[in-house]
């Protein structure tokens, strides 16, 4: 395509390429923290993950 500007979907995909793993790490960290807090407070929680 002419011009230096990428289509919107291509720009979004380029950002998701490095944002995806970062968000995944944040989600995993949040799950770990929540499970540890629940374990410390003595509540029962299922270890499905």
mmCIF file with all atom_site columns, C-alpha atoms in Angstrom:
data_model
loop_
_atom_site.group_PDB
_atom_site.id
_atom_site.type_symbol
_atom_site.label_atom_id
_atom_site.label_alt_id
_atom_site.label_comp_id
_atom_site.label_asym_id
_atom_site.label_entity_id
_atom_site.label_seq_id
_atom_site.pdbx_PDB_ins_code
_atom_site.Cartn_x
_atom_site.Cartn_y
_atom_site.Cartn_z
_atom_site.occupancy
_atom_site.B_iso_or_equiv
_atom_site.pdbx_formal_charge
_atom_site.auth_seq_id
_atom_site.auth_comp_id
_atom_site.auth_asym_id
_atom_site.auth_atom_id
_atom_site.pdbx_PDB_model_num
ATOM 1  C CA . UNK A 1 1  ? 0.000   0.000   0.000  1.00 0.00 ? 1  UNK A CA 1
ATOM 2  C CA . UNK A 1 2  ? 1.295   3.499   -0.740 1.00 0.00 ? 2  UNK A CA 1
ATOM 3  C CA . UNK A 1 3  ? 2.326   5.785   2.081  1.00 0.00 ? 3  UNK A CA 1
ATOM 4  C CA . UNK A 1 4  ? 4.266   5.018   5.242  1.00 0.00 ? 4  UNK A CA 1
ATOM 5  C CA . UNK A 1 5  ? 1.225   4.605   7.497  1.00 0.00 ? 5  UNK A CA 1
ATOM 6  C CA . UNK A 1 6  ? 0.189   1.077   8.363  1.00 0.00 ? 6  UNK A CA 1
ATOM 7  C CA . UNK A 1 7  ? -3.449  0.030   8.416  1.00 0.00 ? 7  UNK A CA 1
ATOM 8  C CA . UNK A 1 8  ? -5.123  0.220   11.808 1.00 0.00 ? 8  UNK A CA 1
ATOM 9  C CA . UNK A 1 9  ? -5.312  -3.554  12.206 1.00 0.00 ? 9  UNK A CA 1
ATOM 10 C CA . UNK A 1 10 ? -1.606  -3.909  11.435 1.00 0.00 ? 10 UNK A CA 1
ATOM 11 C CA . UNK A 1 11 ? -0.704  -1.274  14.019 1.00 0.00 ? 11 UNK A CA 1
ATOM 12 C CA . UNK A 1 12 ? -2.901  -2.925  16.637 1.00 0.00 ? 12 UNK A CA 1
ATOM 13 C CA . UNK A 1 13 ? -1.393  -6.346  15.865 1.00 0.00 ? 13 UNK A CA 1
ATOM 14 C CA . UNK A 1 14 ? 2.127   -4.925  16.138 1.00 0.00 ? 14 UNK A CA 1
ATOM 15 C CA . UNK A 1 15 ? 1.281   -3.586  19.591 1.00 0.00 ? 15 UNK A CA 1
ATOM 16 C CA . UNK A 1 16 ? -0.424  -6.811  20.666 1.00 0.00 ? 16 UNK A CA 1
ATOM 17 C CA . UNK A 1 17 ? 2.696   -8.764  19.742 1.00 0.00 ? 17 UNK A CA 1
ATOM 18 C CA . UNK A 1 18 ? 4.540   -7.324  22.731 1.00 0.00 ? 18 UNK A CA 1
ATOM 19 C CA . UNK A 1 19 ? 1.531   -6.297  24.823 1.00 0.00 ? 19 UNK A CA 1
ATOM 20 C CA . UNK A 1 20 ? 0.061   -9.809  24.788 1.00 0.00 ? 20 UNK A CA 1
ATOM 21 C CA . UNK A 1 21 ? 2.845   -11.567 26.727 1.00 0.00 ? 21 UNK A CA 1
ATOM 22 C CA . UNK A 1 22 ? 3.083   -8.606  29.088 1.00 0.00 ? 22 UNK A CA 1
ATOM 23 C CA . UNK A 1 23 ? -0.635  -8.743  29.869 1.00 0.00 ? 23 UNK A CA 1
ATOM 24 C CA . UNK A 1 24 ? -0.399  -12.508 30.281 1.00 0.00 ? 24 UNK A CA 1
ATOM 25 C CA . UNK A 1 25 ? 2.359   -12.083 32.864 1.00 0.00 ? 25 UNK A CA 1
ATOM 26 C CA . UNK A 1 26 ? 0.317   -9.475  34.723 1.00 0.00 ? 26 UNK A CA 1
ATOM 27 C CA . UNK A 1 27 ? -2.720  -11.767 34.819 1.00 0.00 ? 27 UNK A CA 1
ATOM 28 C CA . UNK A 1 28 ? -0.642  -14.683 36.109 1.00 0.00 ? 28 UNK A CA 1
ATOM 29 C CA . UNK A 1 29 ? 0.943   -12.475 38.763 1.00 0.00 ? 29 UNK A CA 1
ATOM 30 C CA . UNK A 1 30 ? -2.466  -11.216 39.875 1.00 0.00 ? 30 UNK A CA 1
ATOM 31 C CA . UNK A 1 31 ? -3.808  -14.771 40.162 1.00 0.00 ? 31 UNK A CA 1
ATOM 32 C CA . UNK A 1 32 ? -0.809  -15.820 42.248 1.00 0.00 ? 32 UNK A CA 1
ATOM 33 C CA . UNK A 1 33 ? -1.160  -12.840 44.571 1.00 0.00 ? 33 UNK A CA 1
ATOM 34 C CA . UNK A 1 34 ? -4.908  -13.401 45.031 1.00 0.00 ? 34 UNK A CA 1
ATOM 35 C CA . UNK A 1 35 ? -4.405  -17.102 45.767 1.00 0.00 ? 35 UNK A CA 1
ATOM 36 C CA . UNK A 1 36 ? -1.696  -16.342 48.301 1.00 0.00 ? 36 UNK A CA 1
ATOM 37 C CA . UNK A 1 37 ? -3.900  -13.785 50.038 1.00 0.00 ? 37 UNK A CA 1
ATOM 38 C CA . UNK A 1 38 ? -6.793  -16.238 50.170 1.00 0.00 ? 38 UNK A CA 1
ATOM 39 C CA . UNK A 1 39 ? -4.497  -18.961 51.502 1.00 0.00 ? 39 UNK A CA 1
ATOM 40 C CA . UNK A 1 40 ? -3.140  -16.613 54.176 1.00 0.00 ? 40 UNK A CA 1
ATOM 41 C CA . UNK A 1 41 ? -6.629  -15.567 55.267 1.00 0.00 ? 41 UNK A CA 1
ATOM 42 C CA . UNK A 1 42 ? -7.523  -19.238 55.709 1.00 0.00 ? 42 UNK A CA 1
ATOM 43 C CA . UNK A 1 43 ? -10.323 -19.400 53.143 1.00 0.00 ? 43 UNK A CA 1
ATOM 44 C CA . UNK A 1 44 ? -10.846 -22.533 51.128 1.00 0.00 ? 44 UNK A CA 1
ATOM 45 C CA . UNK A 1 45 ? -10.030 -22.176 47.453 1.00 0.00 ? 45 UNK A CA 1
ATOM 46 C CA . UNK A 1 46 ? -9.834  -24.670 44.615 1.00 0.00 ? 46 UNK A CA 1
ATOM 47 C CA . UNK A 1 47 ? -6.492  -25.083 42.877 1.00 0.00 ? 47 UNK A CA 1
ATOM 48 C CA . UNK A 1 48 ? -7.781  -25.466 39.357 1.00 0.00 ? 48 UNK A CA 1
ATOM 49 C CA . UNK A 1 49 ? -5.038  -23.304 37.851 1.00 0.00 ? 49 UNK A CA 1
#
